[in-house]
Coordinates of C-alpha atoms and ligand atoms in Angstrom, one line a residue:
M1 CA 27.5 -23.0 -4.6
A2 CA 24.3 -22.9 -6.6
L3 CA 23.8 -19.9 -8.8
I4 CA 20.5 -18.1 -8.5
A5 CA 20.4 -17.9 -12.3
D6 CA 20.0 -21.7 -12.4
K7 CA 17.1 -21.6 -10.1
L8 CA 15.0 -19.1 -11.9
T9 CA 13.1 -19.5 -15.2
I10 CA 13.6 -16.3 -17.0
K11 CA 10.7 -15.2 -19.2
E12 CA 11.0 -11.6 -20.3
T13 CA 8.0 -10.1 -22.1
F14 CA 8.0 -6.4 -21.2
S15 CA 11.4 -5.6 -22.7
K16 CA 11.0 -8.1 -25.5
E17 CA 7.6 -7.0 -26.8
L18 CA 7.6 -3.3 -26.2
P19 CA 9.8 -0.6 -27.9
A20 CA 13.1 0.1 -26.2
D21 CA 14.9 3.4 -25.9
P22 CA 17.6 3.1 -28.6
I23 CA 20.1 5.1 -26.5
Q24 CA 21.9 2.8 -24.1
E25 CA 24.0 5.3 -22.2
N26 CA 22.9 6.0 -18.7
T27 CA 22.3 9.7 -19.1
R28 CA 19.3 11.6 -17.9
R29 CA 17.0 12.5 -20.7
Q30 CA 13.5 12.7 -22.1
V31 CA 12.8 9.3 -23.6
E32 CA 10.3 9.3 -26.5
K33 CA 8.4 6.5 -28.2
A34 CA 9.8 3.9 -25.9
A35 CA 8.3 2.0 -22.9
F36 CA 11.7 1.6 -21.1
S37 CA 15.4 2.2 -21.2
Y38 CA 18.1 -0.3 -20.5
A39 CA 19.9 0.5 -17.2
T40 CA 22.5 -1.4 -15.2
P41 CA 22.3 -1.4 -11.4
K42 CA 25.1 0.4 -9.7
K43 CA 27.8 -1.8 -8.1
T44 CA 27.6 -1.6 -4.3
A45 CA 30.5 -1.3 -2.0
N46 CA 29.9 -4.0 0.5
P47 CA 26.4 -5.5 0.4
T48 CA 25.0 -7.4 3.3
L49 CA 21.7 -9.1 3.5
I50 CA 19.4 -8.0 6.3
S51 CA 16.2 -10.0 5.6
T52 CA 14.3 -12.0 3.1
S53 CA 10.7 -13.1 2.7
K54 CA 10.3 -16.8 2.2
E55 CA 6.8 -16.4 1.0
T56 CA 7.9 -14.1 -1.8
A57 CA 10.8 -16.5 -2.6
D58 CA 8.2 -19.3 -2.9
L59 CA 6.3 -17.3 -5.5
I60 CA 9.3 -17.3 -7.8
G61 CA 10.4 -20.8 -6.9
L62 CA 13.5 -20.0 -4.8
P63 CA 14.1 -22.6 -2.1
D64 CA 15.0 -21.3 1.4
A65 CA 18.5 -22.5 1.2
D66 CA 19.3 -20.3 -1.7
L67 CA 18.3 -17.2 0.1
K68 CA 21.5 -17.4 2.0
S69 CA 23.8 -17.9 -0.9
E70 CA 26.4 -15.4 -2.1
S71 CA 24.8 -15.5 -5.5
F72 CA 21.5 -14.4 -4.0
L73 CA 23.1 -11.4 -2.3
N74 CA 25.0 -10.5 -5.4
V75 CA 22.0 -10.6 -7.7
F76 CA 19.6 -8.9 -5.3
S77 CA 22.0 -6.1 -4.3
G78 CA 22.6 -5.3 -8.0
N79 CA 26.2 -6.5 -8.2
E80 CA 25.6 -9.3 -10.5
I81 CA 23.4 -9.5 -13.6
L82 CA 21.5 -12.7 -14.1
E83 CA 22.8 -14.4 -17.2
G84 CA 20.6 -13.9 -20.3
T85 CA 18.9 -10.8 -18.8
K86 CA 19.1 -7.1 -19.6
P87 CA 17.8 -4.9 -16.7
Y88 CA 15.8 -1.8 -17.6
A89 CA 13.9 1.2 -16.2
M90 CA 10.4 2.0 -17.2
C91 CA 9.3 5.2 -18.7
Y92 CA 6.2 6.8 -17.2
G93 CA 4.7 10.2 -16.3
G94 CA 2.3 11.2 -13.7
H95 CA 0.0 13.7 -12.1
Q96 CA 1.7 14.7 -8.8
F97 CA -0.5 16.4 -6.2
G98 CA -3.1 17.2 -8.8
H99 CA -0.7 18.6 -11.5
W100 CA 0.8 17.0 -14.6
A101 CA 4.5 16.5 -13.9
G102 CA 5.6 15.2 -17.3
Q103 CA 8.1 12.4 -17.6
L104 CA 9.0 10.7 -14.3
G105 CA 9.9 7.1 -14.8
D106 CA 11.9 4.6 -12.7
G107 CA 14.4 7.0 -11.3
R108 CA 15.7 4.5 -8.8
A109 CA 14.0 1.3 -9.6
I110 CA 15.6 -1.2 -12.0
N111 CA 13.7 -4.2 -13.3
L112 CA 16.1 -7.1 -13.3
T113 CA 14.0 -9.5 -15.3
E114 CA 10.7 -11.4 -15.3
V115 CA 10.5 -15.0 -14.2
E116 CA 8.0 -17.7 -14.6
Y117 CA 7.0 -20.1 -11.9
Q118 CA 4.0 -22.4 -11.7
G119 CA 2.3 -20.8 -14.6
K120 CA 2.7 -17.2 -13.2
T121 CA 5.1 -14.6 -14.2
W122 CA 6.8 -12.1 -11.8
A123 CA 8.8 -9.0 -12.4
L124 CA 11.8 -8.6 -10.1
Q125 CA 12.7 -5.0 -9.4
L126 CA 15.4 -3.5 -7.3
K127 CA 14.6 -0.2 -5.6
G128 CA 17.6 2.0 -4.8
A129 CA 19.9 0.4 -7.3
G130 CA 21.4 3.6 -8.8
P131 CA 20.6 6.1 -11.4
T132 CA 18.7 5.6 -14.6
P133 CA 17.8 7.9 -17.5
Y134 CA 14.8 8.8 -15.3
S135 CA 16.6 9.9 -12.2
R136 CA 16.3 13.6 -13.0
S137 CA 18.3 15.5 -10.4
A138 CA 18.4 12.7 -7.8
D139 CA 20.8 9.9 -7.1
G140 CA 18.8 6.8 -7.8
L141 CA 19.5 5.4 -4.3
A142 CA 17.4 4.6 -1.3
V143 CA 18.2 4.8 2.4
L144 CA 17.9 2.0 5.0
R145 CA 14.9 3.7 6.8
S146 CA 12.7 3.9 3.8
S147 CA 13.8 0.5 2.6
I148 CA 12.8 -1.1 5.9
R149 CA 9.5 0.6 5.7
E150 CA 8.9 -0.7 2.1
F151 CA 10.1 -4.2 2.9
L152 CA 8.0 -4.7 6.1
C153 CA 4.9 -3.0 4.9
S154 CA 4.7 -4.9 1.5
E155 CA 4.7 -8.2 3.3
A156 CA 2.4 -7.0 6.2
M157 CA -0.2 -5.8 3.6
F158 CA -0.1 -9.1 1.8
H159 CA -0.8 -11.0 5.0
L160 CA -3.6 -8.6 5.9
G161 CA -5.2 -9.5 2.6
V162 CA -4.6 -6.2 0.9
P163 CA -3.6 -6.4 -2.8
T164 CA 0.1 -5.3 -2.9
T165 CA 3.4 -5.6 -4.6
R166 CA 5.7 -7.9 -2.6
A167 CA 9.2 -7.7 -1.2
L168 CA 11.8 -10.4 -1.6
S169 CA 14.8 -9.0 0.1
L170 CA 16.3 -6.2 2.0
A171 CA 20.1 -5.6 1.8
L172 CA 22.5 -2.9 2.9
T173 CA 24.6 -1.6 0.1
G174 CA 27.6 -0.6 2.2
D175 CA 27.3 2.9 0.6
E176 CA 26.4 6.1 2.3
V177 CA 23.5 8.2 0.9
L178 CA 23.0 11.9 1.6
R179 CA 19.5 12.9 2.6
D180 CA 17.8 16.0 4.0
V181 CA 14.9 14.3 5.9
L182 CA 13.0 17.4 6.8
Y183 CA 13.9 19.4 3.7
N184 CA 15.3 22.1 6.0
G185 CA 18.9 22.2 4.9
N186 CA 20.2 19.7 7.4
S187 CA 21.5 17.0 5.1
A188 CA 23.2 13.9 6.6
Y189 CA 24.7 10.7 5.5
E190 CA 22.6 7.6 6.0
K191 CA 23.1 3.9 5.3
G192 CA 22.1 2.9 1.7
A193 CA 19.9 -0.1 1.1
V194 CA 18.2 -1.9 -1.7
V195 CA 14.9 -3.8 -1.7
C196 CA 13.9 -6.3 -4.3
R197 CA 10.3 -6.0 -5.1
V198 CA 8.2 -8.6 -6.8
A199 CA 4.9 -8.2 -8.7
P200 CA 3.2 -9.5 -11.8
S201 CA 4.0 -6.1 -13.2
F202 CA 5.0 -2.7 -12.0
I203 CA 3.1 -0.8 -14.7
R204 CA 1.4 2.3 -13.4
F205 CA -1.4 4.6 -14.6
G206 CA 1.5 7.0 -15.5
N207 CA 2.9 4.5 -18.0
F208 CA -0.2 5.2 -20.2
E209 CA -0.4 8.9 -19.4
I210 CA 3.1 9.6 -20.7
F211 CA 2.3 8.4 -24.3
A212 CA -1.1 10.1 -24.3
S213 CA 0.4 13.4 -23.2
R214 CA 2.8 13.2 -26.1
R215 CA 0.1 12.2 -28.5
D216 CA 2.0 9.0 -29.2
T217 CA -1.0 6.8 -29.8
E218 CA 1.0 4.2 -31.5
T219 CA 3.2 3.4 -28.5
L220 CA 0.2 3.9 -26.2
K221 CA -1.7 1.2 -28.1
K222 CA 1.3 -1.2 -27.9
L223 CA 1.4 -0.8 -24.1
V224 CA -2.3 -1.2 -23.7
D225 CA -2.3 -4.3 -25.9
Y226 CA 0.6 -5.7 -24.0
T227 CA -1.0 -5.1 -20.6
I228 CA -4.2 -6.8 -21.7
K229 CA -2.4 -9.7 -23.4
H230 CA -0.3 -10.5 -20.3
H231 CA -2.4 -9.3 -17.4
Y232 CA -6.0 -9.0 -18.5
S233 CA -6.1 -11.8 -21.1
H234 CA -9.6 -12.9 -20.0
L235 CA -10.9 -9.6 -21.6
G236 CA -10.1 -10.9 -25.1
A237 CA -8.4 -9.6 -28.2
P238 CA -7.7 -5.8 -28.4
S239 CA -10.7 -3.8 -29.6
K240 CA -12.4 -0.6 -28.4
E241 CA -14.8 -2.8 -26.4
T242 CA -11.8 -4.6 -24.8
Y243 CA -10.2 -1.3 -23.9
V244 CA -13.4 -0.2 -22.2
A245 CA -13.6 -3.5 -20.3
F246 CA -10.0 -3.0 -19.3
L247 CA -10.6 0.4 -17.8
R248 CA -13.7 -1.0 -16.0
E249 CA -11.7 -3.8 -14.4
V250 CA -8.9 -1.4 -13.4
A251 CA -11.5 0.8 -11.8
Q252 CA -13.0 -2.2 -9.9
R253 CA -9.6 -3.4 -8.7
T254 CA -8.6 0.1 -7.6
M255 CA -11.8 0.5 -5.7
K256 CA -11.4 -2.9 -4.0
M257 CA -7.8 -2.0 -3.0
I258 CA -8.9 1.3 -1.5
V259 CA -11.8 -0.3 0.5
H260 CA -9.1 -2.6 2.0
W261 CA -7.0 0.4 2.9
Q262 CA -10.0 1.9 4.7
R263 CA -10.6 -1.4 6.5
V264 CA -7.2 -1.7 7.9
G265 CA -6.5 2.1 8.4
F266 CA -3.8 2.4 5.8
V267 CA -3.0 5.9 4.4
H268 CA -0.8 5.7 1.2
G269 CA 0.4 9.2 1.5
V270 CA 1.3 9.9 -2.2
M271 CA -1.5 8.7 -4.4
N272 CA 0.0 10.4 -7.5
T273 CA -1.0 8.7 -10.8
D274 CA 2.6 7.4 -11.1
N275 CA 2.0 5.5 -7.8
L276 CA -1.1 3.7 -8.8
S277 CA -0.7 0.2 -10.2
I278 CA -2.5 -0.8 -13.3
L279 CA -3.2 -4.2 -11.5
G280 CA -4.8 -2.5 -8.5
L281 CA -1.9 -3.4 -6.2
T282 CA -0.7 -1.1 -3.4
I283 CA 2.6 0.2 -4.8
D284 CA 5.4 2.5 -3.8
Y285 CA 5.6 2.5 0.0
G286 CA 6.9 6.0 0.8
P287 CA 5.5 8.3 3.5
Y288 CA 2.6 6.0 4.2
G289 CA 1.1 5.6 7.6
W290 CA -1.5 3.8 9.7
L291 CA -4.3 5.4 11.5
E292 CA -3.7 5.2 15.2
G293 CA -6.3 7.7 16.5
Y294 CA -9.3 7.2 14.2
D295 CA -9.0 10.5 12.3
H296 CA -10.5 10.8 8.9
G297 CA -8.5 13.9 8.2
W298 CA -5.1 12.4 8.9
T299 CA -2.2 12.1 6.5
P300 CA 1.3 11.0 7.4
N301 CA 2.9 12.9 4.6
T302 CA 4.4 16.3 5.7
T303 CA 4.8 17.3 2.1
D304 CA 1.0 17.3 1.9
R305 CA 0.3 18.8 5.3
Q306 CA -1.3 22.0 4.0
Q307 CA -3.7 20.6 1.5
K308 CA -4.0 17.1 2.9
R309 CA -5.0 15.9 -0.5
Y310 CA -4.1 12.3 0.3
R311 CA -5.7 12.2 3.8
F312 CA -7.4 9.0 4.9
E313 CA -11.0 10.0 4.0
N314 CA -10.0 11.4 0.6
Q315 CA -8.4 8.1 -0.7
P316 CA -11.6 6.8 -2.4
D317 CA -12.1 10.2 -4.2
I318 CA -8.5 10.3 -5.3
G319 CA -8.8 6.8 -6.7
L320 CA -11.6 8.2 -8.8
W321 CA -9.6 11.3 -9.8
N322 CA -6.7 9.1 -10.9
L323 CA -9.0 6.9 -12.9
L324 CA -10.3 9.9 -14.7
K325 CA -6.7 10.7 -15.7
L326 CA -6.3 7.1 -16.9
A327 CA -9.5 7.3 -18.8
N328 CA -8.2 10.4 -20.5
A329 CA -5.0 8.6 -21.4
L330 CA -7.0 5.7 -22.9
Y331 CA -9.4 8.0 -24.8
P332 CA -7.4 8.2 -28.0
L333 CA -7.9 4.4 -28.4
I334 CA -11.6 4.5 -27.7
E335 CA -12.7 7.8 -29.0
D336 CA -16.0 7.7 -27.2
A337 CA -16.3 9.5 -23.9
K338 CA -19.6 8.0 -22.8
P339 CA -18.4 4.5 -21.8
L340 CA -15.5 6.0 -19.9
E341 CA -17.8 8.4 -18.1
D342 CA -20.1 5.5 -17.2
I343 CA -17.2 3.6 -15.6
L344 CA -16.3 6.6 -13.5
Q345 CA -20.0 6.9 -12.4
E346 CA -20.0 3.2 -11.6
Y347 CA -17.0 3.6 -9.4
K348 CA -18.8 6.2 -7.4
A349 CA -22.0 4.2 -7.3
N350 CA -20.1 1.0 -6.3
Y351 CA -17.9 2.5 -3.7
E352 CA -20.6 3.4 -1.3
P353 CA -22.1 -0.1 -0.9
A354 CA -18.6 -1.7 -0.9
Y355 CA -17.5 0.6 2.0
H356 CA -20.8 0.0 3.8
Q357 CA -20.4 -3.8 3.6
M358 CA -16.8 -3.6 4.7
M359 CA -17.9 -1.5 7.8
K360 CA -20.7 -3.9 8.5
D361 CA -18.1 -6.7 8.5
K362 CA -15.9 -4.7 10.9
L363 CA -18.9 -4.4 13.2
G364 CA -19.9 -8.0 12.8
L365 CA -23.4 -7.2 11.5
E366 CA -25.3 -10.0 9.9
G367 CA -28.1 -9.4 7.4
S368 CA -29.1 -5.8 6.9
T369 CA -31.5 -3.3 8.5
E370 CA -32.5 0.2 7.4
S371 CA -30.6 1.8 10.3
D372 CA -27.2 0.2 9.5
K373 CA -26.0 3.2 7.7
E374 CA -26.8 5.5 10.5
L375 CA -25.2 3.1 13.0
I376 CA -22.0 3.2 11.0
Q377 CA -22.0 6.9 10.6
Q378 CA -22.7 7.4 14.3
L379 CA -19.8 5.2 15.2
E380 CA -17.5 7.2 12.9
E381 CA -18.7 10.3 14.7
A382 CA -18.2 8.7 18.1
L383 CA -14.7 7.6 17.3
H384 CA -13.7 11.2 16.6
L385 CA -15.1 12.6 19.9
T386 CA -12.0 11.7 21.8
E387 CA -8.8 10.1 20.4
T388 CA -9.6 6.5 19.9
D389 CA -7.2 3.8 18.5
M390 CA -8.7 2.3 15.4
T391 CA -7.1 -1.1 15.5
I392 CA -7.7 -1.7 19.2
F393 CA -11.2 -0.4 19.1
F394 CA -12.4 -2.7 16.3
R395 CA -10.4 -5.7 17.4
N396 CA -11.8 -5.4 20.9
L397 CA -15.4 -4.6 19.8
A398 CA -15.6 -8.3 19.0
N399 CA -15.4 -9.0 22.8
F400 CA -18.5 -6.9 23.5
K401 CA -21.4 -9.0 24.7
K402 CA -24.9 -8.3 23.4
E403 CA -26.3 -9.2 26.9
T404 CA -24.6 -6.1 28.3
N405 CA -27.1 -4.0 30.3
I406 CA -26.2 -0.5 29.5
E407 CA -28.9 1.1 31.7
T408 CA -27.7 -0.6 34.9
A409 CA -23.9 -0.4 34.0
L410 CA -22.0 1.9 36.3
D411 CA -20.5 5.0 34.7
K412 CA -18.4 3.8 31.7
E413 CA -18.3 0.2 32.8
F414 CA -20.1 -0.8 29.6
L415 CA -17.1 0.4 27.6
N416 CA -14.7 -2.0 29.4
P417 CA -14.2 -4.3 26.4
V418 CA -12.9 -1.3 24.2
L419 CA -11.5 0.9 27.0
A420 CA -7.9 0.2 26.0
A421 CA -8.6 2.0 22.7
F422 CA -9.1 5.4 24.3
Y423 CA -6.0 7.6 24.6
K424 CA -7.7 9.8 27.3
P425 CA -10.3 7.7 29.0
E426 CA -10.8 10.6 31.4
E427 CA -12.5 12.4 28.6
L428 CA -15.2 9.8 28.6
T429 CA -17.7 11.9 30.5
G430 CA -20.7 14.1 29.9
N431 CA -21.8 14.3 26.2
I432 CA -19.1 12.0 25.0
L433 CA -20.1 9.3 27.4
A434 CA -23.8 9.8 26.6
F435 CA -23.0 9.5 22.9
W436 CA -21.2 6.2 23.4
K437 CA -24.1 5.0 25.6
T438 CA -26.6 5.7 22.8
W439 CA -24.3 4.1 20.3
F440 CA -23.8 0.9 22.2
T441 CA -27.5 0.7 23.0
N442 CA -28.2 0.9 19.3
Y443 CA -25.5 -1.7 18.6
I444 CA -27.0 -4.1 21.1
E445 CA -30.4 -3.6 19.6
R446 CA -29.1 -4.3 16.2
L447 CA -27.3 -7.4 17.3
T448 CA -30.4 -8.6 19.0
V449 CA -32.5 -8.1 15.8
S450 CA -30.6 -10.3 13.5
N451 CA -27.3 -11.6 14.9
S452 CA -26.4 -15.0 16.1
F453 CA -24.2 -15.8 19.1
D454 CA -21.5 -13.4 20.3
A455 CA -18.9 -16.2 19.7
V456 CA -19.9 -16.5 16.1
R457 CA -19.7 -12.7 15.6
K458 CA -16.3 -12.6 17.2
T459 CA -14.9 -15.3 14.9
K460 CA -16.1 -13.3 11.9
M461 CA -14.9 -10.0 13.2
D462 CA -11.4 -11.3 14.0
V463 CA -10.7 -12.1 10.4
V464 CA -11.4 -8.6 9.2
N465 CA -10.2 -6.5 12.1
P466 CA -6.4 -7.1 12.4
K467 CA -4.8 -7.5 15.8
Y468 CA -1.5 -6.2 14.5
V469 CA -0.7 -3.5 12.0
L470 CA 2.7 -1.9 11.3
R471 CA 2.1 1.1 13.5
N472 CA 4.1 4.1 12.5
Y473 CA 6.3 4.0 15.6
M474 CA 6.9 0.3 15.3
A475 CA 8.6 0.8 11.9
Q476 CA 10.6 3.6 13.5
V477 CA 11.7 1.4 16.5
A478 CA 12.9 -1.2 14.0
I479 CA 14.7 1.6 12.0
D480 CA 16.4 3.1 15.1
A481 CA 17.7 -0.4 16.1
A482 CA 18.8 -1.1 12.5
D483 CA 20.7 2.2 12.4
N484 CA 22.6 0.9 15.4
G485 CA 23.3 -2.4 13.6
D486 CA 20.6 -4.5 15.2
Y487 CA 18.3 -6.1 12.6
Q488 CA 16.5 -8.5 14.9
L489 CA 13.3 -6.5 15.1
I490 CA 12.9 -6.4 11.3
N491 CA 12.8 -10.2 11.3
D492 CA 10.6 -10.3 14.4
F493 CA 8.1 -7.9 12.7
L494 CA 8.2 -9.9 9.5
D495 CA 7.2 -12.9 11.5
L496 CA 4.6 -11.0 13.6
F497 CA 2.9 -9.8 10.4
R498 CA 2.7 -13.3 8.9
Q499 CA -0.5 -13.7 11.1
P500 CA -1.9 -10.2 11.7
Y501 CA -5.3 -11.6 12.6
A502 CA -4.1 -14.2 15.1
E503 CA -3.6 -13.8 18.8
Q504 CA 0.1 -13.9 19.4
P505 CA 0.5 -13.7 23.2
A506 CA 4.3 -13.3 23.0
M507 CA 3.8 -10.2 20.8
E508 CA 1.0 -8.6 22.8
K509 CA 3.1 -5.6 23.6
W510 CA 2.6 -4.5 20.0
F511 CA -1.2 -4.5 20.5
A512 CA -1.0 -1.2 22.2
K513 CA -1.6 2.5 21.6
R514 CA 1.1 4.6 20.2
P515 CA 3.4 5.7 23.1
E516 CA 3.4 9.4 23.9
W517 CA 7.1 9.8 22.8
A518 CA 6.0 8.9 19.3
R519 CA 3.2 11.4 19.0
N520 CA 5.2 14.1 17.3
K521 CA 8.4 12.3 16.4
V522 CA 9.7 12.4 12.9
G523 CA 9.2 9.0 11.3
C524 CA 6.3 8.2 13.6
S525 CA 3.7 10.8 12.9
M526 CA 5.5 12.9 10.3
L527 CA 7.1 11.5 7.2
S528 CA 8.6 13.3 4.3
C529 CA 9.1 12.0 0.8
S530 CA 12.8 12.0 1.4
S531 CA 13.8 8.4 1.1
Ligands
LIG601 P1 7.8 8.9 -5.6 O1 6.9 10.1 -5.3 O2 8.7 8.5 -4.5 O3 7.0 7.8 -6.1 O4 8.8 9.4 -6.8 C1 8.4 10.2 -7.8 C2 9.5 10.1 -8.9 O5 10.7 10.5 -8.4 C3 9.7 8.8 -9.5 O6 9.9 8.9 -10.9 C4 10.9 8.2 -8.8 O7 11.6 7.3 -9.6 C5 11.7 9.5 -8.6 N1 12.6 9.4 -7.5 C6 12.3 9.4 -6.2 N2 13.4 9.3 -5.4 C7 14.5 9.2 -6.3 C8 15.9 9.1 -6.1 N3 16.5 9.0 -4.9 N4 16.6 9.1 -7.2 C9 16.1 9.2 -8.5 N5 14.8 9.3 -8.7 C10 14.0 9.3 -7.6
LIG602 MG1 6.7 6.4 -7.1

């Protein structure tokens, strides 16, 4: 049987070019002046493969046939170390919920190696592969439910066109893991699992912050220079100007990523600086969620339910807040606050028009008119009047005909194309109905002013308004089945999300509002960080 090691081209740079923690024992500690510590994945009792992503395997040059090999399972469950590699955990810090938390690091992620394929390099990282020097008081493991969520969502986000880390494989470890899901003293054993994640790099804002916080400018510079050399090489040789350009591009990428989140209704849930990728990729799928009812104030994360710091509408501002922390961390290398402040100002100035354009695309508006901004704001207001499903509303809005005569339409007949989006259609009366009537009258007027045919608009809208997103309850249905040993739905969903913008008649049942049973169910509307 072919060995996975023979199929991959190992090309390690992070651990070769950056300073290593000299201590090689796997004991929990503060790690100074080092970008990482060597760490060996924990052996698993009885690993079984649940699912693999062939698209991610393609990235690293692994043919389909190899995904079923014993060697693949051994490597990507952590039981076998690839020859010539030395796995490691990264050192980083972070601001958690607005407060500096000191050293965090890869507490349960272990980088296996980096590989090169078709001119690109990819870091392969196991999540849930056992303790590292950064595990603090936790076990370094991950449970099946959170691993399913990470695996499916990473791939779904990619196919939705949202910058993200990828997932190669999902395997059961055969070990049991103790978790207290609701943090209420009711711990229980759950199935352990491990996901292999893939990205050009897993460096986060927090990797830079940790050195700045320790006034270790020397290691900070090494990490910044490394990041630019390998991931931002088009910016040129290291210099103060290059560092400024680096922050500017990180800011732009972060902003673009967040505009995509707002477009598809994704709420990350834990936008701490240790969970923001320096490459502008969505990273660390924890208690994330998808807007079902369009509610700007929603967050899926129960740990954040009081403050709602990471609610949907706050994501752009938190992106900026996190960039400020990154700017502070880079300051010792630049020693001039002005260009850094300018970048943060630019973020603010650029977000508005980017969001505006994205919303115009969702509405299928061509050209621009002075009233577009108001039209968008009023729609956002209308969507909050009675619970309205975001995905269904925008997807079906493409079916609205600009010839509709609202004046002569009976009652709420004009809403028929989008009616399926309303959770309580009986609430569409009085002022609410009047508000919608006005809005659609304005929408028709706008389409008449500068839009081409309905069919053209629909084609354009259908590539920005997904038909299928990983609704919170869908992930939970897949998890419940998997807990009972049935993994079919995981693969069905993986397949469904390969084409989230396409009509898939056989999968139409997933183009539906959240069922009532899921409204207040743990895992569907409430998620804790316990994973
Ligand atoms: P998160 O909020 O999930 O991104 O995690 C914050 C920090 O806690 C990171 O340093 C993680 O590596 C660490 N962490 C989370 N869960 C575990 C775990 N089960 N074992 C060890 N470290 C963990
Ligand atoms: Mg994290």
